[in-house]
GROMACS .gro file of C-alpha atoms in nm:
model
  431
    1MET     CA    1  -4.596   5.730   8.947
    2GLU     CA    2  -4.244   5.598   8.914
    3ILE     CA    3  -3.977   5.816   9.073
    4PRO     CA    4  -3.663   5.855   8.857
    5GLN     CA    5  -3.333   5.747   9.004
    6ALA     CA    6  -3.014   5.947   8.973
    7ASN     CA    7  -2.702   5.791   8.825
    8CYS     CA    8  -2.477   5.951   9.088
    9PRO     CA    9  -2.681   6.000   9.408
   10PRO     CA   10  -2.544   6.237   9.672
   11LYS     CA   11  -2.359   6.111   9.978
   12VAL     CA   12  -2.400   6.196  10.345
   13LEU     CA   13  -2.059   6.313  10.472
   14ILE     CA   14  -1.961   6.395  10.830
   15LEU     CA   15  -1.669   6.640  10.804
   16PRO     CA   16  -1.462   6.820  11.070
   17GLU     CA   17  -1.584   7.153  11.197
   18LYS     CA   18  -1.421   7.486  11.115
   19ALA     CA   19  -1.250   7.362  10.802
   20SER     CA   20  -1.012   7.591  10.621
   21PRO     CA   21  -1.109   7.735  10.280
   22GLU     CA   22  -0.840   7.518  10.116
   23ALA     CA   23  -0.989   7.191  10.242
   24ARG     CA   24  -1.062   6.949   9.958
   25ILE     CA   25  -1.167   6.590   9.888
   26CYS     CA   26  -0.880   6.426   9.702
   27THR     CA   27  -0.797   6.091   9.541
   28LEU     CA   28  -0.496   5.902   9.676
   29ALA     CA   29  -0.373   5.544   9.665
   30HIS     CA   30  -0.491   5.333   9.958
   31PRO     CA   31  -0.198   5.259  10.193
   32ARG     CA   32  -0.240   4.880  10.171
   33THR     CA   33  -0.412   4.797   9.843
   34LEU     CA   34  -0.284   5.097   9.640
   35THR     CA   35  -0.629   5.132   9.484
   36PRO     CA   36  -0.761   5.489   9.425
   37SER     CA   37  -0.956   5.599   9.732
   38ARG     CA   38  -1.117   5.920   9.853
   39PHE     CA   39  -0.960   6.123  10.133
   40TYR     CA   40  -1.037   6.457  10.295
   41PHE     CA   41  -0.742   6.695  10.322
   42ASP     CA   42  -0.724   7.010  10.529
   43PRO     CA   43  -0.388   7.194  10.542
   44ASP     CA   44  -0.458   7.306  10.899
   45LYS     CA   45  -0.606   6.984  11.040
   46GLY     CA   46  -0.434   6.710  10.836
   47LEU     CA   47  -0.548   6.411  10.633
   48TYR     CA   48  -0.871   6.218  10.689
   49GLU     CA   49  -1.000   5.889  10.553
   50PHE     CA   50  -1.368   5.813  10.499
   51THR     CA   51  -1.514   5.539  10.718
   52ARG     CA   52  -1.836   5.394  10.581
   53VAL     CA   53  -2.115   5.340  10.835
   54VAL     CA   54  -2.417   5.151  10.704
   55ALA     CA   55  -2.721   4.985  10.859
   56PRO     CA   56  -2.757   4.603  10.832
   57LYS     CA   57  -2.917   4.475  10.514
   58SER     CA   58  -3.188   4.306  10.716
   59SER     CA   59  -3.320   4.644  10.833
   60CYS     CA   60  -3.446   4.857  10.545
   61ARG     CA   61  -3.358   5.222  10.608
   62SER     CA   62  -3.320   5.531  10.394
   63TRP     CA   63  -3.223   5.898  10.419
   64LEU     CA   64  -3.460   6.186  10.352
   65ILE     CA   65  -3.253   6.496  10.280
   66GLY     CA   66  -3.405   6.842  10.265
   67ARG     CA   67  -3.270   7.191  10.232
   68GLN     CA   68  -3.179   7.382  10.545
   69THR     CA   69  -3.411   7.668  10.639
   70LYS     CA   70  -3.264   7.980  10.798
   71LEU     CA   71  -3.470   8.258  10.946
   72VAL     CA   72  -3.316   8.602  10.907
   73SER     CA   73  -3.424   8.887  11.129
   74GLN     CA   74  -3.459   9.243  11.017
   75ASN     CA   75  -3.131   9.317  11.193
   76GLY     CA   76  -2.957   9.074  10.958
   77ASP     CA   77  -2.849   8.793  11.198
   78ALA     CA   78  -2.927   8.438  11.080
   79ARG     CA   79  -3.047   8.173  11.322
   80SER     CA   80  -3.150   7.835  11.200
   81GLY     CA   81  -3.494   7.734  11.321
   82LYS     CA   82  -3.533   8.031  11.563
   83ALA     CA   83  -3.774   8.320  11.561
   84PRO     CA   84  -3.654   8.667  11.457
   85THR     CA   85  -3.501   8.885  11.724
   86THR     CA   86  -3.749   9.163  11.659
   87THR     CA   87  -4.115   9.147  11.750
   88GLU     CA   88  -4.226   9.279  11.415
   89LYS     CA   89  -4.303   9.032  11.139
   90PRO     CA   90  -4.014   9.032  10.887
   91GLU     CA   91  -4.068   9.079  10.520
   92PRO     CA   92  -4.109   8.756  10.318
   93GLU     CA   93  -3.802   8.814  10.107
   94LEU     CA   94  -3.587   8.853  10.420
   95ALA     CA   95  -3.755   8.590  10.636
   96GLU     CA   96  -3.638   8.279  10.458
   97VAL     CA   97  -3.316   8.187  10.285
   98ASN     CA   98  -3.299   7.873  10.068
   99ASP     CA   99  -3.644   7.778  10.192
  100MET     CA  100  -3.781   7.511   9.964
  101PRO     CA  101  -4.056   7.251  10.017
  102ILE     CA  102  -3.957   6.903  10.128
  103SER     CA  103  -4.059   6.767   9.787
  104ASP     CA  104  -3.754   6.943   9.641
  105GLY     CA  105  -3.527   6.741   9.868
  106TYR     CA  106  -3.371   6.402   9.799
  107THR     CA  107  -3.434   6.046   9.915
  108LEU     CA  108  -3.139   5.809   9.946
  109LYS     CA  109  -3.224   5.443   9.908
  110ASN     CA  110  -2.945   5.322  10.138
  111ALA     CA  111  -2.902   5.480  10.480
  112GLU     CA  112  -2.526   5.508  10.491
  113MET     CA  113  -2.286   5.783  10.588
  114LEU     CA  114  -1.917   5.851  10.536
  115ILE     CA  115  -1.738   5.981  10.845
  116ALA     CA  116  -1.404   6.157  10.803
  117THR     CA  117  -1.159   6.008  11.056
  118PRO     CA  118  -0.794   6.119  11.095
  119ILE     CA  119  -0.524   5.906  10.935
  120ASP     CA  120  -0.150   5.929  10.988
  121TYR     CA  121   0.066   6.047  10.698
  122LEU     CA  122   0.296   5.757  10.786
  123PHE     CA  123   0.059   5.498  10.637
  124LEU     CA  124   0.041   5.696  10.314
  125LEU     CA  125   0.421   5.708  10.284
  126LEU     CA  126   0.497   5.342  10.357
  127SER     CA  127   0.402   5.223  10.009
  128SER     CA  128   0.688   5.431   9.866
  129PHE     CA  129   0.936   5.187  10.025
  130VAL     CA  130   0.785   4.890   9.840
  131HIS     CA  131   0.988   4.799   9.531
  132GLU     CA  132   0.934   4.520   9.284
  133SER     CA  133   1.232   4.335   9.428
  134SER     CA  134   1.115   4.380   9.788
  135ALA     CA  135   0.767   4.256   9.698
  136LYS     CA  136   0.918   3.930   9.568
  137SER     CA  137   1.186   3.899   9.836
  138PRO     CA  138   1.127   4.086  10.165
  139THR     CA  139   1.489   4.024  10.269
  140SER     CA  140   1.628   4.228   9.978
  141LYS     CA  141   1.850   4.519  10.074
  142ARG     CA  142   1.679   4.855  10.111
  143LEU     CA  143   1.837   5.175   9.985
  144PHE     CA  144   1.844   5.526  10.125
  145LEU     CA  145   1.611   5.761   9.938
  146SER     CA  146   1.536   6.129   9.971
  147ALA     CA  147   1.193   6.267  10.057
  148ASP     CA  148   1.157   6.406   9.704
  149ASP     CA  149   1.222   6.062   9.553
  150LEU     CA  150   0.967   5.898   9.784
  151LEU     CA  151   0.698   6.158   9.712
  152GLU     CA  152   0.767   6.142   9.339
  153LYS     CA  153   0.717   5.767   9.345
  154LEU     CA  154   0.389   5.805   9.533
  155SER     CA  155   0.267   6.068   9.287
  156GLU     CA  156   0.265   5.807   9.010
  157LYS     CA  157  -0.038   5.638   9.170
  158SER     CA  158  -0.177   5.933   9.370
  159LYS     CA  159  -0.252   6.216   9.131
  160HIS     CA  160  -0.337   6.466   9.406
  161LEU     CA  161  -0.037   6.395   9.630
  162SER     CA  162   0.178   6.664   9.469
  163ARG     CA  163  -0.077   6.929   9.565
  164ILE     CA  164  -0.094   6.800   9.921
  165SER     CA  165   0.283   6.787   9.969
  166SER     CA  166   0.321   7.139   9.825
  167HIS     CA  167   0.194   7.284  10.154
  168GLU     CA  168   0.489   7.359  10.380
  169LYS     CA  169   0.314   7.247  10.697
  170THR     CA  170   0.215   6.915  10.539
  171ARG     CA  171   0.565   6.856  10.399
  172LEU     CA  172   0.722   6.909  10.743
  173ALA     CA  173   0.472   6.671  10.900
  174MET     CA  174   0.554   6.403  10.642
  175GLU     CA  175   0.928   6.434  10.699
  176ARG     CA  176   0.878   6.417  11.075
  177ARG     CA  177   0.683   6.091  11.038
  178LEU     CA  178   0.952   5.948  10.811
  179ARG     CA  179   1.221   6.015  11.073
  180ALA     CA  180   1.013   5.823  11.329
  181VAL     CA  181   1.032   5.493  11.135
  182CYS     CA  182   1.346   5.527  10.920
  183ASP     CA  183   1.721   5.524  10.953
  184THR     CA  184   1.851   5.860  10.832
  185VAL     CA  185   2.179   5.985  10.688
  186ASP     CA  186   2.280   6.331  10.568
  187ALA     CA  187   2.387   6.360  10.206
  188GLY     CA  188   2.500   6.720  10.184
  189ASP     CA  189   2.203   6.948  10.242
  190GLU     CA  190   1.952   6.666  10.191
  191GLU     CA  191   1.836   6.400  10.436
  192MET     CA  192   1.803   6.040  10.316
  193TYR     CA  193   1.563   5.779  10.458
  194ARG     CA  194   1.565   5.399  10.480
  195LEU     CA  195   1.278   5.207  10.639
  196SER     CA  196   1.357   5.024  10.964
  197ASP     CA  197   1.130   4.734  11.060
  198GLU     CA  198   1.217   4.767  11.430
  199LYS     CA  199   1.132   5.138  11.442
  200LEU     CA  200   0.813   5.084  11.245
  201LEU     CA  201   0.702   4.807  11.481
  202HIS     CA  202   0.780   5.031  11.778
  203GLU     CA  203   0.557   5.302  11.631
  204LEU     CA  204   0.275   5.058  11.556
  205VAL     CA  205   0.287   4.916  11.910
  206ARG     CA  206   0.258   5.269  12.043
  207LYS     CA  207  -0.051   5.325  11.827
  208ALA     CA  208  -0.198   4.992  11.943
  209LYS     CA  209  -0.149   5.091  12.308
  210THR     CA  210  -0.330   5.418  12.244
  211MET     CA  211  -0.611   5.229  12.075
  212VAL     CA  212  -0.644   4.990  12.372
  213ALA     CA  213  -0.635   5.278  12.623
  214LYS     CA  214  -0.930   5.445  12.448
  215GLY     CA  215  -1.120   5.114  12.437
  216LEU     CA  216  -1.191   4.869  12.156
  217PRO     CA  217  -1.533   4.865  11.988
  218ALA     CA  218  -1.793   4.642  12.150
  219SER     CA  219  -1.804   4.410  11.846
  220MET     CA  220  -1.427   4.351  11.855
  221GLU     CA  221  -1.434   4.305  12.232
  222GLU     CA  222  -1.703   4.038  12.204
  223ARG     CA  223  -1.567   3.847  11.905
  224PHE     CA  224  -1.190   3.866  11.942
  225ILE     CA  225  -1.142   3.905  12.319
  226ARG     CA  226  -1.416   3.748  12.527
  227LYS     CA  227  -1.488   3.448  12.305
  228THR     CA  228  -1.119   3.380  12.243
  229LEU     CA  229  -1.036   3.353  12.614
  230GLU     CA  230  -1.355   3.170  12.706
  231THR     CA  231  -1.273   2.841  12.880
  232PRO     CA  232  -1.483   2.544  12.764
  233VAL     CA  233  -1.685   2.328  13.002
  234MET     CA  234  -1.680   1.949  12.984
  235VAL     CA  235  -1.993   1.745  12.914
  236VAL     CA  236  -2.223   1.681  13.208
  237LYS     CA  237  -2.145   1.341  13.364
  238HIS     CA  238  -2.423   1.131  13.519
  239LYS     CA  239  -2.317   0.931  13.826
  240GLU     CA  240  -2.504   0.676  14.041
  241SER     CA  241  -2.483   0.753  14.409
  242SER     CA  242  -2.389   0.489  14.665
  243ALA     CA  243  -2.677   0.606  14.886
  244CYS     CA  244  -2.916   0.502  14.611
  245ASN     CA  245  -2.791   0.141  14.624
  246ALA     CA  246  -2.811   0.136  15.004
  247ILE     CA  247  -3.175   0.245  15.004
  248MET     CA  248  -3.272  -0.012  14.741
  249SER     CA  249  -3.100  -0.294  14.930
  250GLN     CA  250  -3.270  -0.189  15.253
  251ASN     CA  251  -3.610  -0.210  15.085
  252ASP     CA  252  -3.533  -0.560  14.956
  253LYS     CA  253  -3.455  -0.680  15.308
  254GLN     CA  254  -3.767  -0.527  15.466
  255THR     CA  255  -4.017  -0.652  15.207
  256PRO     CA  256  -4.040  -1.027  15.313
  257ALA     CA  257  -4.079  -0.942  15.682
  258LEU     CA  258  -4.381  -0.720  15.634
  259GLY     CA  259  -4.729  -0.858  15.676
  260VAL     CA  260  -5.058  -0.772  15.512
  261SER     CA  261  -5.129  -0.508  15.773
  262GLY     CA  262  -4.812  -0.317  15.677
  263ALA     CA  263  -4.881  -0.321  15.304
  264VAL     CA  264  -4.981   0.043  15.295
  265ASP     CA  265  -4.674   0.152  15.491
  266SER     CA  266  -4.458  -0.068  15.271
  267GLN     CA  267  -4.595   0.090  14.955
  268ALA     CA  268  -4.543   0.441  15.097
  269SER     CA  269  -4.185   0.366  15.201
  270THR     CA  270  -4.114   0.202  14.865
  271SER     CA  271  -4.245   0.502  14.670
  272SER     CA  272  -4.047   0.744  14.885
  273ALA     CA  273  -3.735   0.531  14.843
  274GLU     CA  274  -3.785   0.520  14.466
  275SER     CA  275  -3.828   0.896  14.448
  276THR     CA  276  -3.515   0.943  14.659
  277ALA     CA  277  -3.324   0.698  14.443
  278SER     CA  278  -3.433   0.874  14.124
  279ALA     CA  279  -3.330   1.210  14.269
  280LEU     CA  280  -2.992   1.072  14.364
  281SER     CA  281  -2.941   0.891  14.036
  282THR     CA  282  -2.979   1.215  13.837
  283THR     CA  283  -2.703   1.391  14.027
  284THR     CA  284  -2.474   1.564  13.776
  285GLU     CA  285  -2.129   1.710  13.796
  286MET     CA  286  -1.987   1.991  13.584
  287THR     CA  287  -1.616   1.948  13.520
  288VAL     CA  288  -1.366   2.177  13.356
  289PRO     CA  289  -1.062   2.050  13.162
  290GLU     CA  290  -0.739   2.066  13.354
  291ASP     CA  291  -0.549   2.389  13.301
  292ILE     CA  292  -0.179   2.314  13.262
  293THR     CA  293  -0.068   2.677  13.230
  294PRO     CA  294   0.067   2.854  13.540
  295ALA     CA  295  -0.154   3.095  13.734
  296ILE     CA  296  -0.177   3.420  13.539
  297ASP     CA  297  -0.365   3.735  13.616
  298ALA     CA  298  -0.675   3.745  13.394
  299SER     CA  299  -0.651   4.120  13.347
  300GLU     CA  300  -0.299   4.081  13.207
  301LEU     CA  301  -0.418   3.821  12.954
  302TYR     CA  302  -0.706   4.040  12.843
  303HIS     CA  303  -0.472   4.338  12.805
  304LEU     CA  304  -0.224   4.138  12.597
  305LEU     CA  305  -0.498   4.003  12.373
  306ARG     CA  306  -0.646   4.350  12.323
  307LEU     CA  307  -0.302   4.482  12.235
  308ARG     CA  308  -0.238   4.203  11.985
  309THR     CA  309  -0.584   4.247  11.831
  310ALA     CA  310  -0.530   4.620  11.786
  311LEU     CA  311  -0.183   4.562  11.639
  312SER     CA  312  -0.313   4.299  11.397
  313TYR     CA  313  -0.595   4.531  11.289
  314ILE     CA  314  -0.353   4.816  11.213
  315ILE     CA  315  -0.116   4.592  11.018
  316SER     CA  316  -0.391   4.421  10.818
  317SER     CA  317  -0.565   4.751  10.735
  318TYR     CA  318  -0.287   4.999  10.656
  319ILE     CA  319   0.048   4.822  10.606
  320PRO     CA  320   0.141   4.691  10.257
  321PRO     CA  321   0.183   4.310  10.245
  322ALA     CA  322   0.552   4.335  10.151
  323ILE     CA  323   0.620   4.530  10.474
  324ALA     CA  324   0.368   4.345  10.690
  325LYS     CA  325   0.543   4.008  10.644
  326PRO     CA  326   0.871   4.102  10.821
  327LEU     CA  327   0.669   4.280  11.092
  328ASN     CA  328   0.472   3.964  11.168
  329THR     CA  329   0.799   3.772  11.180
  330LEU     CA  330   0.936   4.012  11.441
  331ILE     CA  331   0.618   3.981  11.650
  332SER     CA  332   0.618   3.600  11.640
  333SER     CA  333   0.989   3.586  11.729
  334GLY     CA  334   0.931   3.797  12.041
  335LYS     CA  335   1.143   4.093  11.929
  336SER     CA  336   0.868   4.346  11.982
  337GLN     CA  337   0.834   4.567  12.289
  338VAL     CA  338   0.561   4.345  12.433
  339ASP     CA  339   0.616   3.975  12.504
  340PHE     CA  340   0.317   3.770  12.391
  341LYS     CA  341   0.466   3.437  12.502
  342ILE     CA  342   0.233   3.403  12.802
  343LEU     CA  343  -0.069   3.478  12.583
  344ASP     CA  344   0.039   3.224  12.321
  345GLU     CA  345   0.074   2.952  12.586
  346ARG     CA  346  -0.269   3.032  12.726
  347LEU     CA  347  -0.436   3.029  12.383
  348THR     CA  348  -0.268   2.698  12.300
  349ASN     CA  349  -0.395   2.551  12.624
  350ILE     CA  350  -0.749   2.674  12.553
  351VAL     CA  351  -0.738   2.507  12.212
  352GLN     CA  352  -0.635   2.180  12.376
  353MET     CA  353  -0.911   2.210  12.637
  354ARG     CA  354  -1.170   2.267  12.366
  355ALA     CA  355  -1.048   1.962  12.179
  356GLU     CA  356  -1.073   1.753  12.497
  357ALA     CA  357  -1.419   1.886  12.573
  358LEU     CA  358  -1.533   1.806  12.222
  359ALA     CA  359  -1.386   1.456  12.236
  360SER     CA  360  -1.552   1.386  12.572
  361ARG     CA  361  -1.898   1.430  12.433
  362SER     CA  362  -2.104   1.116  12.404
  363PHE     CA  363  -2.106   0.971  12.054
  364GLY     CA  364  -2.467   0.870  12.102
  365ASP     CA  365  -2.582   1.229  12.152
  366PHE     CA  366  -2.738   1.323  11.819
  367SER     CA  367  -2.968   1.591  11.962
  368ARG     CA  368  -2.745   1.865  11.821
  369LYS     CA  369  -2.699   1.887  11.449
  370ARG     CA  370  -2.365   2.063  11.479
  371SER     CA  371  -2.088   2.077  11.732
  372MET     CA  372  -2.141   2.295  12.038
  373TYR     CA  373  -1.787   2.428  11.990
  374GLU     CA  374  -1.834   2.514  11.627
  375ASP     CA  375  -1.627   2.802  11.499
  376ASP     CA  376  -1.809   3.134  11.526
  377ASP     CA  377  -1.680   3.242  11.185
  378ALA     CA  378  -1.831   2.932  11.024
  379ALA     CA  379  -2.164   2.994  11.196
  380GLU     CA  380  -2.170   3.357  11.083
  381THR     CA  381  -2.075   3.259  10.729
  382ARG     CA  382  -2.354   3.003  10.718
  383ALA     CA  383  -2.606   3.254  10.852
  384GLU     CA  384  -2.492   3.513  10.596
  385LYS     CA  385  -2.532   3.263  10.310
  386LYS     CA  386  -2.878   3.171  10.433
  387ARG     CA  387  -2.979   3.536  10.453
  388LYS     CA  388  -2.850   3.606  10.102
  389ARG     CA  389  -3.033   3.300   9.968
  390GLU     CA  390  -3.358   3.416  10.125
  391GLU     CA  391  -3.313   3.768   9.987
  392GLU     CA  392  -3.243   3.626   9.641
  393GLU     CA  393  -3.558   3.415   9.654
  394LYS     CA  394  -3.767   3.714   9.762
  395ARG     CA  395  -3.615   3.923   9.483
  396LYS     CA  396  -3.695   3.658   9.222
  397LYS     CA  397  -4.052   3.623   9.344
  398ALA     CA  398  -4.102   4.000   9.339
  399SER     CA  399  -3.966   4.031   8.983
  400GLU     CA  400  -4.191   3.758   8.841
  401SER     CA  401  -4.477   3.879   8.625
  402ARG     CA  402  -4.836   3.779   8.679
  403GLY     CA  403  -4.831   3.559   8.368
  404ILE     CA  404  -4.538   3.354   8.499
  405LYS     CA  405  -4.710   3.311   8.835
  406ASP     CA  406  -5.026   3.189   8.657
  407LEU     CA  407  -4.825   2.946   8.443
  408LYS     CA  408  -4.676   2.788   8.754
  409LYS     CA  409  -5.028   2.695   8.867
  410VAL     CA  410  -5.105   2.507   8.543
  411ASP     CA  411  -5.126   2.128   8.572
  412THR     CA  412  -4.866   1.989   8.329
  413LYS     CA  413  -4.926   1.621   8.396
  414GLY     CA  414  -4.944   1.422   8.071
  415MET     CA  415  -4.814   1.712   7.862
  416LYS     CA  416  -4.504   1.672   7.650
  417LYS     CA  417  -4.203   1.887   7.704
  418MET     CA  418  -4.068   2.114   7.434
  419SER     CA  419  -3.756   1.901   7.408
  420ASP     CA  420  -3.966   1.604   7.290
  421PHE     CA  421  -4.067   1.787   6.973
  422PHE     CA  422  -3.708   1.869   6.886
  423ARG     CA  423  -3.598   1.510   6.940
  424THR     CA  424  -3.867   1.385   6.699
  425ALA     CA  425  -3.754   1.630   6.433
  426ALA     CA  426  -3.395   1.524   6.469
  427ALA     CA  427  -3.486   1.156   6.435
  428ALA     CA  428  -3.688   1.226   6.118
  429LYS     CA  429  -3.390   1.397   5.955
  430LYS     CA  430  -3.167   1.097   6.023
  431LYS     CA  431  -3.414   0.866   5.844
   0.00000   0.00000   0.00000
């Protein structure tokens, strides 16, 4: 029996507790891409974005959703999954509320969930400072605008923004976030705002520090921190020991002086000398490329790299490209609160050490198909392509009918192709 599939399957959402009755899921423009996206808005708690959490494609998982069963006692208090408070058996109509068999539930093909995580109003408001002229030329002069003008411009692409900003508490929070990153002037009874790159960078650095203090995810720590600061090791060098040559020369001198009676001892000493020489000849030495950077505390380097990684993640995820470009210029010029000069020197030195380690490898070593210092991104991309190719082949094999599978087993040797018949017909028409 084939189970029908719904056109719009339900979603598993993880929402904040104790939400207000006015909490809604709204559609707003994404802070960076300006594409319509779903957000969760609560006038008392603020704005939330939905973070998608999904299992890897290699592991097939699904959700089985059923209705919640609540047992109600005769006294009228509801307790999910607990026995009634009274010892008497409750009446059937009062014992269960929304109790339905599991067959009336729902099965989701993909085991994914959407978690509502808080997002700052600041990121939502930054796109209002992007003009057509500023998108083409970031150095164009910015004008002072009122909060009403900024919100009106945002409402053109976010149809639900007007309802969100109509709440007094939300409006005050938005204006407070604007004052944190803008230069302000008073025009009568109204306050005007102009975006300041320095103030915005100061606010983003503060957010990055908070993110580092709480700890980066394990995946980011492994990929962007540990592997980036990992120092390469040079190729193992094989060296002949001088003691090996001394032993061999000593055996050469003793061999002519020995008689027949000392043949056994000579053979024993020769074998022991050969074993000692082989042990000494395989002596290896692990060398590390010379580090030309001054002595720096490792914890400081790791902290700076974590801070830069968090800052880059915030800018690349929430800041519009027209605003992100001058911010990156300020960071590279060293005008931010944190000086990344020491980190840049260290990373440059690590790149040079990796190049030296790669160049020192023997050209005759073809045991490895690819370089031992191959980029991790390239390796992951290759593995992802291989996995997709295997999944595509499995999908094609599963979709093939039995007739096609039987036709593949037919021996076609000596049989003409269909194209041969068409070529013969075309030649006959020309004659």
